[in-house]
mmCIF file of C-alpha atoms and ligand atoms in Angstrom:
data_model
loop_
_atom_site.group_PDB
_atom_site.id
_atom_site.type_symbol
_atom_site.label_atom_id
_atom_site.label_comp_id
_atom_site.label_asym_id
_atom_site.label_seq_id
_atom_site.Cartn_x
_atom_site.Cartn_y
_atom_site.Cartn_z
ATOM 1 C CA MET A 110 -10.510 39.686 -17.443
ATOM 2 C CA SER A 111 -7.774 39.734 -16.360
ATOM 3 C CA ASN A 112 -9.242 41.178 -13.329
ATOM 4 C CA GLN A 113 -10.891 38.442 -13.028
ATOM 5 C CA ILE A 114 -8.001 35.864 -12.549
ATOM 6 C CA SER A 115 -5.954 38.017 -10.399
ATOM 7 C CA THR A 116 -9.292 38.746 -8.039
ATOM 8 C CA LEU A 117 -9.554 34.606 -8.222
ATOM 9 C CA ARG A 118 -5.925 33.290 -7.736
ATOM 10 C CA GLN A 119 -6.184 35.983 -4.357
ATOM 11 C CA GLU A 120 -8.827 34.099 -2.863
ATOM 12 C CA PHE A 121 -7.740 30.952 -3.619
ATOM 13 C CA THR A 122 -4.328 31.920 -2.051
ATOM 14 C CA ALA A 123 -6.107 32.605 0.544
ATOM 15 C CA ARG A 124 -8.574 29.682 1.238
ATOM 16 C CA LEU A 125 -5.391 27.887 0.354
ATOM 17 C CA ASP A 126 -3.334 29.286 3.723
ATOM 18 C CA ALA A 127 -6.573 28.619 5.622
ATOM 19 C CA VAL A 128 -6.333 24.451 5.185
ATOM 20 C CA THR A 129 -6.089 22.624 8.029
ATOM 21 C CA SER A 130 -6.691 18.670 6.121
ATOM 22 C CA VAL A 131 -6.529 16.700 3.064
ATOM 23 C CA THR A 132 -10.962 17.084 2.742
ATOM 24 C CA GLU A 133 -11.063 21.024 2.991
ATOM 25 C CA LEU A 134 -8.329 21.292 0.048
ATOM 26 C CA GLU A 135 -10.157 18.301 -1.468
ATOM 27 C CA GLU A 136 -13.311 20.409 -1.276
ATOM 28 C CA ILE A 137 -11.309 23.293 -2.885
ATOM 29 C CA ARG A 138 -9.816 21.153 -5.284
ATOM 30 C CA VAL A 139 -13.159 20.641 -6.573
ATOM 31 C CA GLU A 140 -13.948 24.546 -6.265
ATOM 32 C CA TYR A 141 -11.415 25.256 -8.550
ATOM 33 C CA LEU A 142 -11.055 23.134 -10.873
ATOM 34 C CA GLY A 143 -13.830 20.313 -10.611
ATOM 35 C CA LYS A 144 -15.811 20.142 -14.135
ATOM 36 C CA LYS A 145 -17.873 23.150 -12.870
ATOM 37 C CA GLY A 146 -15.325 25.362 -10.551
ATOM 38 C CA SER A 147 -14.401 28.585 -11.165
ATOM 39 C CA VAL A 148 -10.956 28.000 -13.060
ATOM 40 C CA THR A 149 -12.763 25.856 -15.051
ATOM 41 C CA GLY A 150 -15.951 28.480 -15.367
ATOM 42 C CA LEU A 151 -13.269 30.626 -16.890
ATOM 43 C CA LEU A 152 -11.747 28.519 -19.521
ATOM 44 C CA LYS A 153 -15.948 27.866 -20.174
ATOM 45 C CA SER A 154 -16.429 31.639 -20.834
ATOM 46 C CA MET A 155 -14.298 31.798 -23.153
ATOM 47 C CA LYS A 156 -16.368 31.054 -25.815
ATOM 48 C CA ASP A 157 -17.911 34.454 -26.460
ATOM 49 C CA LEU A 158 -13.906 35.635 -26.748
ATOM 50 C CA SER A 159 -12.856 37.355 -30.206
ATOM 51 C CA ALA A 160 -10.089 35.147 -31.476
ATOM 52 C CA GLU A 161 -7.310 37.415 -30.455
ATOM 53 C CA GLU A 162 -8.812 38.288 -26.971
ATOM 54 C CA LYS A 163 -8.924 33.491 -26.596
ATOM 55 C CA LYS A 164 -5.367 33.402 -27.293
ATOM 56 C CA THR A 165 -4.008 35.803 -24.383
ATOM 57 C CA PHE A 166 -6.816 35.044 -22.049
ATOM 58 C CA GLY A 167 -6.356 31.671 -22.640
ATOM 59 C CA GLN A 168 -3.524 31.755 -22.235
ATOM 60 C CA GLU A 169 -3.120 33.537 -18.976
ATOM 61 C CA VAL A 170 -6.136 31.133 -17.825
ATOM 62 C CA ASN A 171 -3.958 28.466 -18.257
ATOM 63 C CA VAL A 172 -0.892 29.382 -16.322
ATOM 64 C CA LEU A 173 -3.158 30.251 -12.931
ATOM 65 C CA LYS A 174 -5.157 26.893 -13.930
ATOM 66 C CA ASN A 175 -1.215 25.033 -13.869
ATOM 67 C CA GLU A 176 -0.550 27.394 -10.082
ATOM 68 C CA VAL A 177 -3.487 26.435 -8.095
ATOM 69 C CA THR A 178 -2.838 22.881 -9.355
ATOM 70 C CA ASP A 179 1.048 23.266 -8.556
ATOM 71 C CA ALA A 180 -0.207 25.002 -4.921
ATOM 72 C CA ILE A 181 -2.673 21.821 -3.906
ATOM 73 C CA ALA A 182 0.238 19.364 -5.248
ATOM 74 C CA LYS A 183 2.502 20.952 -2.375
ATOM 75 C CA LYS A 184 -0.458 21.445 0.164
ATOM 76 C CA THR A 185 -1.365 18.581 -0.195
ATOM 77 C CA GLU A 186 1.834 17.634 -0.174
ATOM 78 C CA ALA A 187 2.511 19.195 3.440
ATOM 79 C CA LEU A 188 -0.794 18.199 4.812
ATOM 80 C CA ARG A 189 0.296 14.111 4.332
ATOM 81 C CA GLN A 190 3.614 15.386 6.028
ATOM 82 C CA GLU A 191 2.138 17.069 8.545
ATOM 83 C CA GLU A 192 -0.770 13.916 8.993
ATOM 84 C CA LEU A 193 2.665 11.053 9.372
ATOM 85 C CA GLU A 194 4.253 13.148 12.189
ATOM 86 C CA ARG A 195 1.524 13.019 14.238
ATOM 87 C CA GLU A 196 0.877 9.603 13.595
ATOM 88 C CA ILE A 197 4.065 8.878 14.739
ATOM 89 C CA GLN A 198 4.141 10.682 17.887
ATOM 90 C CA ALA A 199 0.862 9.439 18.566
ATOM 91 C CA MET A 200 2.978 6.110 18.375
ATOM 92 C CA PRO A 201 3.410 3.934 21.728
ATOM 93 C CA GLU A 202 6.679 5.081 23.584
ATOM 94 C CA PHE A 203 10.052 2.179 22.488
ATOM 95 C CA ASP A 204 13.179 3.707 23.262
ATOM 96 C CA VAL A 205 16.500 3.608 21.475
ATOM 97 C CA SER A 206 18.799 2.976 23.513
ATOM 98 C CA ALA A 207 17.260 1.292 26.722
ATOM 99 C CA PRO A 208 19.888 -1.331 27.532
ATOM 100 C CA PRO A 209 20.022 -5.213 25.711
ATOM 101 C CA VAL A 210 17.712 -6.981 27.417
ATOM 102 C CA LEU A 211 19.968 -10.718 26.850
ATOM 103 C CA ASP A 212 23.606 -10.065 27.033
ATOM 104 C CA ARG A 213 23.179 -12.874 23.530
ATOM 105 C CA GLY A 214 21.582 -12.990 20.406
ATOM 106 C CA SER A 215 17.894 -12.252 19.969
ATOM 107 C CA PHE A 216 15.392 -12.880 16.728
ATOM 108 C CA HIS A 217 14.921 -10.143 15.302
ATOM 109 C CA PRO A 218 11.317 -8.226 15.164
ATOM 110 C CA ILE A 219 10.073 -8.937 11.954
ATOM 111 C CA THR A 220 11.966 -12.729 12.674
ATOM 112 C CA LEU A 221 9.053 -12.618 15.737
ATOM 113 C CA VAL A 222 6.130 -11.512 13.579
ATOM 114 C CA GLN A 223 7.025 -13.072 10.908
ATOM 115 C CA ARG A 224 7.841 -16.943 12.563
ATOM 116 C CA GLU A 225 3.281 -15.392 14.187
ATOM 117 C CA CYS A 226 1.916 -15.291 11.263
ATOM 118 C CA GLU A 227 3.806 -18.224 9.670
ATOM 119 C CA GLU A 228 2.798 -20.729 12.522
ATOM 120 C CA ILE A 229 -1.677 -18.996 11.941
ATOM 121 C CA PHE A 230 -1.618 -20.236 8.267
ATOM 122 C CA LYS A 231 0.045 -23.453 9.086
ATOM 123 C CA SER A 232 -2.205 -23.641 11.206
ATOM 124 C CA MET A 233 -5.582 -23.049 8.514
ATOM 125 C CA GLY A 234 -3.769 -25.090 5.610
ATOM 126 C CA PHE A 235 -1.357 -22.844 4.251
ATOM 127 C CA VAL A 236 2.131 -23.423 3.137
ATOM 128 C CA VAL A 237 4.726 -21.444 3.577
ATOM 129 C CA GLU A 238 6.637 -20.996 0.362
ATOM 130 C CA ASP A 239 10.408 -19.114 0.349
ATOM 131 C CA TYR A 240 11.680 -17.325 -2.712
ATOM 132 C CA SER A 241 14.249 -15.344 -4.088
ATOM 133 C CA GLU A 242 14.672 -12.020 -3.715
ATOM 134 C CA ILE A 243 16.710 -11.948 -7.230
ATOM 135 C CA VAL A 244 13.430 -12.480 -10.054
ATOM 136 C CA THR A 245 12.703 -11.489 -13.951
ATOM 137 C CA ASP A 246 10.775 -8.554 -14.980
ATOM 138 C CA TYR A 247 8.795 -11.118 -15.763
ATOM 139 C CA GLU A 248 7.332 -12.676 -12.817
ATOM 140 C CA CYS A 249 7.751 -9.292 -11.258
ATOM 141 C CA PHE A 250 5.842 -6.814 -13.587
ATOM 142 C CA GLU A 251 4.122 -8.800 -16.450
ATOM 143 C CA ALA A 252 2.939 -11.816 -15.467
ATOM 144 C CA LEU A 253 0.757 -9.306 -12.604
ATOM 145 C CA ASN A 254 -1.237 -7.765 -15.541
ATOM 146 C CA ILE A 255 1.285 -4.571 -14.969
ATOM 147 C CA PRO A 256 3.247 -4.434 -18.899
ATOM 148 C CA LYS A 257 5.692 -2.154 -19.602
ATOM 149 C CA HIS A 258 5.197 1.111 -19.422
ATOM 150 C CA HIS A 259 2.111 0.668 -17.334
ATOM 151 C CA PRO A 260 1.424 3.348 -14.309
ATOM 152 C CA ALA A 261 1.162 1.009 -11.323
ATOM 153 C CA ARG A 262 5.183 0.166 -12.967
ATOM 154 C CA ASP A 263 5.694 4.023 -10.856
ATOM 155 C CA MET A 264 4.938 3.382 -7.684
ATOM 156 C CA GLN A 265 7.052 0.189 -7.626
ATOM 157 C CA ASP A 266 10.559 1.454 -9.171
ATOM 158 C CA THR A 267 13.619 -0.540 -8.143
ATOM 159 C CA TYR A 268 16.786 -1.694 -8.246
ATOM 160 C CA TYR A 269 18.306 -3.477 -12.015
ATOM 161 C CA LEU A 270 20.737 -6.039 -11.588
ATOM 162 C CA THR A 271 22.656 -4.926 -15.332
ATOM 163 C CA ASN A 272 21.609 -8.557 -16.906
ATOM 164 C CA GLY A 273 17.613 -7.288 -16.541
ATOM 165 C CA GLN A 274 16.880 -8.762 -13.506
ATOM 166 C CA LEU A 275 16.111 -6.494 -10.530
ATOM 167 C CA LEU A 276 15.120 -6.657 -6.960
ATOM 168 C CA LYS A 277 11.260 -7.512 -6.659
ATOM 169 C CA SER A 278 10.060 -4.819 -5.255
ATOM 170 C CA HIS A 279 6.683 -6.514 -3.722
ATOM 171 C CA THR A 280 6.526 -10.291 -3.126
ATOM 172 C CA SER A 281 3.331 -11.013 -5.247
ATOM 173 C CA ALA A 282 6.304 -11.811 -7.664
ATOM 174 C CA ALA A 283 6.276 -15.195 -6.514
ATOM 175 C CA GLN A 284 2.783 -15.589 -7.134
ATOM 176 C CA ASN A 285 3.072 -16.858 -11.024
ATOM 177 C CA ALA A 286 5.548 -19.125 -9.848
ATOM 178 C CA ILE A 287 3.268 -20.500 -6.561
ATOM 179 C CA TYR A 288 0.320 -21.513 -9.598
ATOM 180 C CA LYS A 289 3.023 -23.183 -11.647
ATOM 181 C CA LYS A 290 3.804 -25.274 -9.036
ATOM 182 C CA TYR A 291 0.909 -26.642 -7.265
ATOM 183 C CA SER A 292 -2.537 -25.850 -9.017
ATOM 184 C CA LYS A 293 -1.946 -28.790 -11.474
ATOM 185 C CA ALA A 294 -2.055 -32.049 -8.869
ATOM 186 C CA LEU A 295 -3.225 -30.176 -6.142
ATOM 187 C CA PHE A 296 -6.428 -29.323 -8.280
ATOM 188 C CA GLU A 297 -7.026 -32.575 -9.895
ATOM 189 C CA GLU A 298 -6.757 -34.151 -5.851
ATOM 190 C CA GLY A 299 -9.819 -31.747 -5.042
ATOM 191 C CA LYS A 300 -8.217 -29.519 -3.418
ATOM 192 C CA PRO A 301 -8.016 -25.952 -3.253
ATOM 193 C CA ILE A 302 -4.274 -23.291 -3.803
ATOM 194 C CA ARG A 303 -2.765 -22.205 -0.354
ATOM 195 C CA ALA A 304 0.357 -20.865 0.333
ATOM 196 C CA ILE A 305 2.009 -17.221 2.067
ATOM 197 C CA PHE A 306 5.439 -16.464 0.757
ATOM 198 C CA PRO A 307 7.248 -13.835 3.309
ATOM 199 C CA GLY A 308 10.537 -12.204 1.883
ATOM 200 C CA ARG A 309 12.242 -8.959 1.504
ATOM 201 C CA CYS A 310 11.161 -6.549 -0.644
ATOM 202 C CA PHE A 311 13.045 -3.546 -2.934
ATOM 203 C CA ARG A 312 12.032 0.022 -3.106
ATOM 204 C CA ASN A 313 14.271 2.678 -4.481
ATOM 205 C CA GLU A 314 12.481 5.631 -1.739
ATOM 206 C CA ALA A 315 14.267 8.208 -0.109
ATOM 207 C CA THR A 316 13.757 6.960 2.977
ATOM 208 C CA ASP A 317 12.464 8.264 6.670
ATOM 209 C CA ALA A 318 10.850 7.606 9.236
ATOM 210 C CA CYS A 319 7.665 5.829 7.452
ATOM 211 C CA HIS A 320 9.990 4.267 4.260
ATOM 212 C CA GLU A 321 12.803 2.248 3.731
ATOM 213 C CA ASN A 322 14.409 0.429 0.652
ATOM 214 C CA THR A 323 13.943 -2.582 2.076
ATOM 215 C CA PHE A 324 10.932 -4.434 3.874
ATOM 216 C CA PHE A 325 9.284 -7.623 4.091
ATOM 217 C CA GLN A 326 5.888 -8.311 3.532
ATOM 218 C CA MET A 327 3.774 -11.828 3.678
ATOM 219 C CA GLU A 328 1.888 -12.984 0.260
ATOM 220 C CA GLY A 329 -0.682 -14.742 0.511
ATOM 221 C CA VAL A 330 -2.996 -16.551 -2.169
ATOM 222 C CA MET A 331 -6.176 -18.919 -1.958
ATOM 223 C CA VAL A 332 -7.308 -20.769 -4.604
ATOM 224 C CA ASP A 333 -9.920 -22.647 -6.122
ATOM 225 C CA LYS A 334 -13.790 -23.461 -6.635
ATOM 226 C CA ASN A 335 -16.555 -20.872 -6.324
ATOM 227 C CA ILE A 336 -13.367 -18.541 -4.366
ATOM 228 C CA SER A 337 -15.452 -15.167 -3.307
ATOM 229 C CA ILE A 338 -14.677 -12.396 -1.962
ATOM 230 C CA SER A 339 -16.830 -13.667 0.582
ATOM 231 C CA ASN A 340 -14.682 -16.143 1.453
ATOM 232 C CA LEU A 341 -11.609 -13.173 1.741
ATOM 233 C CA ILE A 342 -13.314 -11.194 4.342
ATOM 234 C CA PHE A 343 -14.448 -14.544 6.769
ATOM 235 C CA PHE A 344 -10.571 -15.130 6.156
ATOM 236 C CA MET A 345 -8.539 -11.981 6.294
ATOM 237 C CA LYS A 346 -10.630 -11.376 9.637
ATOM 238 C CA ASN A 347 -10.158 -14.272 11.468
ATOM 239 C CA MET A 348 -6.384 -14.749 10.274
ATOM 240 C CA LEU A 349 -5.757 -11.311 11.379
ATOM 241 C CA SER A 350 -8.394 -11.642 14.784
ATOM 242 C CA GLU A 351 -5.146 -14.329 15.764
ATOM 243 C CA VAL A 352 -2.114 -12.314 14.611
ATOM 244 C CA PHE A 353 -3.376 -9.120 16.791
ATOM 245 C CA LYS A 354 -4.524 -12.400 19.442
ATOM 246 C CA ARG A 355 -7.924 -9.993 19.994
ATOM 247 C CA ASP A 356 -11.788 -9.906 17.299
ATOM 248 C CA VAL A 357 -10.107 -7.090 15.175
ATOM 249 C CA LYS A 358 -13.310 -5.492 12.561
ATOM 250 C CA VAL A 359 -12.393 -5.703 9.092
ATOM 251 C CA ARG A 360 -13.506 -3.152 6.512
ATOM 252 C CA LEU A 361 -12.603 -2.635 2.539
ATOM 253 C CA ARG A 362 -12.364 0.158 0.362
ATOM 254 C CA PRO A 363 -11.198 0.358 -3.203
ATOM 255 C CA GLY A 364 -8.178 -0.371 -4.059
ATOM 256 C CA PHE A 365 -5.741 -0.577 -6.972
ATOM 257 C CA PHE A 366 -3.654 -2.794 -8.324
ATOM 258 C CA PRO A 367 -3.150 -4.452 -11.460
ATOM 259 C CA PHE A 368 -3.334 -8.155 -10.333
ATOM 260 C CA VAL A 369 -6.247 -8.061 -9.021
ATOM 261 C CA GLU A 370 -9.868 -7.143 -9.247
ATOM 262 C CA PRO A 371 -12.145 -5.788 -7.554
ATOM 263 C CA GLY A 372 -9.008 -4.778 -5.921
ATOM 264 C CA PHE A 373 -9.090 -3.783 -1.570
ATOM 265 C CA GLU A 374 -7.905 -1.301 0.849
ATOM 266 C CA LEU A 375 -8.117 -3.813 4.194
ATOM 267 C CA ASP A 376 -8.714 -1.456 7.469
ATOM 268 C CA ILE A 377 -8.481 -3.028 11.012
ATOM 269 C CA SER A 378 -10.637 -1.495 13.928
ATOM 270 C CA CYS A 379 -7.776 0.380 15.703
ATOM 271 C CA ALA A 380 -7.179 -1.805 18.729
ATOM 272 C CA ILE A 381 -5.779 1.744 20.820
ATOM 273 C CA CYS A 382 -9.323 3.022 20.764
ATOM 274 C CA GLY A 383 -11.039 0.247 19.900
ATOM 275 C CA GLY A 384 -12.527 1.995 17.198
ATOM 276 C CA ASP A 385 -14.203 5.272 19.086
ATOM 277 C CA GLY A 386 -11.703 7.860 17.625
ATOM 278 C CA CYS A 387 -7.994 8.054 18.709
ATOM 279 C CA PRO A 388 -4.946 10.540 16.996
ATOM 280 C CA SER A 389 -2.639 6.794 16.008
ATOM 281 C CA CYS A 390 -6.072 6.467 14.348
ATOM 282 C CA LYS A 391 -6.693 9.901 13.110
ATOM 283 C CA ASN A 392 -9.560 9.861 14.635
ATOM 284 C CA SER A 393 -11.557 7.893 11.583
ATOM 285 C CA GLY A 394 -11.699 4.360 14.155
ATOM 286 C CA TRP A 395 -9.723 2.783 11.191
ATOM 287 C CA LEU A 396 -6.164 1.625 10.204
ATOM 288 C CA GLU A 397 -4.986 0.486 7.377
ATOM 289 C CA LEU A 398 -3.377 -2.829 7.196
ATOM 290 C CA CYS A 399 -3.292 -4.820 3.376
ATOM 291 C CA PRO A 400 -4.235 -4.561 0.741
ATOM 292 C CA CYS A 401 -5.568 -6.810 -1.509
ATOM 293 C CA GLY A 402 -8.405 -8.652 -2.861
ATOM 294 C CA MET A 403 -9.460 -11.036 -6.145
ATOM 295 C CA ILE A 404 -6.503 -12.703 -8.569
ATOM 296 C CA HIS A 405 -6.871 -10.823 -11.623
ATOM 297 C CA PRO A 406 -8.357 -13.351 -14.579
ATOM 298 C CA GLU A 407 -5.618 -12.846 -16.301
ATOM 299 C CA VAL A 408 -2.736 -13.859 -13.372
ATOM 300 C CA LEU A 409 -4.423 -16.812 -13.487
ATOM 301 C CA LYS A 410 -4.771 -16.963 -17.244
ATOM 302 C CA ALA A 411 -0.629 -16.913 -17.046
ATOM 303 C CA GLY A 412 0.326 -18.493 -13.363
ATOM 304 C CA GLY A 413 -2.123 -21.628 -16.027
ATOM 305 C CA ILE A 414 -5.267 -22.074 -13.844
ATOM 306 C CA ASP A 415 -8.238 -21.930 -15.789
ATOM 307 C CA PRO A 416 -9.933 -18.537 -14.452
ATOM 308 C CA GLU A 417 -13.657 -19.669 -16.166
ATOM 309 C CA GLU A 418 -13.779 -22.054 -13.338
ATOM 310 C CA TYR A 419 -11.217 -21.229 -10.624
ATOM 311 C CA THR A 420 -10.901 -18.045 -9.086
ATOM 312 C CA GLY A 421 -9.154 -16.956 -6.130
ATOM 313 C CA PHE A 422 -7.792 -14.199 -3.636
ATOM 314 C CA ALA A 423 -4.262 -12.703 -2.878
ATOM 315 C CA PHE A 424 -3.423 -10.096 0.257
ATOM 316 C CA GLY A 425 0.345 -8.839 0.616
ATOM 317 C CA LEU A 426 0.661 -8.153 4.467
ATOM 318 C CA GLY A 427 3.492 -5.613 5.564
ATOM 319 C CA LEU A 428 5.057 -7.542 8.390
ATOM 320 C CA THR A 429 7.367 -4.120 8.834
ATOM 321 C CA ARG A 430 4.503 -2.529 9.133
ATOM 322 C CA LEU A 431 3.212 -4.963 11.208
ATOM 323 C CA ALA A 432 5.910 -5.738 13.686
ATOM 324 C CA MET A 433 6.211 -1.359 14.182
ATOM 325 C CA MET A 434 2.736 -1.167 15.380
ATOM 326 C CA LYS A 435 3.194 -4.376 17.548
ATOM 327 C CA TYR A 436 5.934 -3.512 18.901
ATOM 328 C CA GLY A 437 4.817 0.133 18.551
ATOM 329 C CA ILE A 438 8.766 0.814 16.545
ATOM 330 C CA LYS A 439 8.146 5.097 16.003
ATOM 331 C CA ASP A 440 11.055 4.891 12.647
ATOM 332 C CA ILE A 441 11.325 2.070 10.227
ATOM 333 C CA ARG A 442 15.384 3.263 9.958
ATOM 334 C CA ASP A 443 15.843 1.582 13.455
ATOM 335 C CA LEU A 444 14.362 -2.420 11.661
ATOM 336 C CA ASN A 445 17.263 -2.540 9.019
ATOM 337 C CA SER A 446 20.622 -0.387 12.170
ATOM 338 C CA GLY A 447 21.286 -3.072 12.507
ATOM 339 C CA SER A 448 22.195 -1.588 16.568
ATOM 340 C CA LEU A 449 21.996 -5.059 18.807
ATOM 341 C CA LYS A 450 21.431 -3.322 21.572
ATOM 342 C CA CYS A 451 18.088 -1.451 19.652
ATOM 343 C CA MET A 452 16.613 -4.763 18.362
ATOM 344 C CA SER A 453 17.477 -6.974 21.443
ATOM 345 C CA GLN A 454 14.612 -5.571 23.368
ATOM 346 C CA PHE A 455 11.941 -7.602 21.866
ATOM 347 C CA THR A 456 13.808 -10.419 23.068
ATOM 348 C CA GLU A 457 11.072 -13.714 23.506
ATOM 349 C CA ASP A 458 12.464 -17.226 23.618
ATOM 350 C CA LYS A 459 10.888 -18.497 20.439
HETATM 351 N N1 LIG B 541 2.108 -6.619 -4.151
HETATM 352 C C1 LIG B 541 0.545 -5.180 -4.094
HETATM 353 C C2 LIG B 541 2.096 -4.129 -3.099
HETATM 354 O O1 LIG B 541 3.082 -4.754 -3.156
HETATM 355 C C3 LIG B 541 0.420 -4.983 -2.548
HETATM 356 C C4 LIG B 541 -1.420 -6.723 -2.450
HETATM 357 C C5 LIG B 541 -0.807 -7.733 -2.701
HETATM 358 C C6 LIG B 541 -2.391 -6.162 -3.491
HETATM 359 C C7 LIG B 541 -1.557 -9.035 -3.147
HETATM 360 C C8 LIG B 541 -3.189 -6.853 -3.524
HETATM 361 C C9 LIG B 541 -2.845 -8.189 -3.555
HETATM 362 O O2 LIG B 541 1.545 -2.786 -3.645
#
């Protein structure tokens, strides 16, 4: 029996060493840890053993199981990191040390992208709302169907003030206030709520070329009678085509956020290869751009809107990511560097 375990361990280690992609790794995970996997098989085979044997063998198999789980987790992380580096390398060149274009002040690239987006949304009847950076736990989580101790909070650990308030971890924190502010007056006139709210967000993140503890998002919501996923797709496609100044194709993949149901990750066709596949899009032809979904009934209810009568969609556009894509900025940290020499390269007369 112990022999079986050590053979499996050796075989697993060799297989793991040879893995080069996350997809292959997932296959291996299923082969070993899946319902019909070999480690699971070992556990199942225990039913014919004596109580004493079960104890020792069971312990050994569990050690193996934990080893396999840990090794797969580590390898996943390493492969993701490699993919990230490849993605960064494939981005267009931008010179951190280039001389300033102007000798006067200039707009920050995120301001430029934000203003451009605001113009597009305003032309579609959206109001632009500003919202505070310090919010309550209720606004940031509870009102968004994320109760205390919900695991979704782990992804959005942020900075807490001594008075219990926090720095908002996403622009969704303004949703509740927007619904309360607009629903009554607009619905009485038979008009939809259409609002965007750009803002600075904070997360307790270790920083690297792709992660920052301070970044910008732009949230958008539309609520009315009979709003469906078709409206969401139509709207996102038109809006993004305007932003990128080309006809973008969009596709939705399932994504989980407690405040939308169903929730999606929206991808756009890759501009560099036109969808054929290139290093920028990891050969998939698609770039992940913006999470979105149909607003959860509980979230509408918390905002004073009757979910039986009204539905809506919400999306969270990453302005920082958009600016990086648009200007080919490879390191997110440059954006907060305060280096005029570097940032003024993007100045457009606006
Ligand atoms: N607030 C989410 C985040 O920052 C993004 C999101 C917005 C998802 C709107 C769905 C709808 O992770």
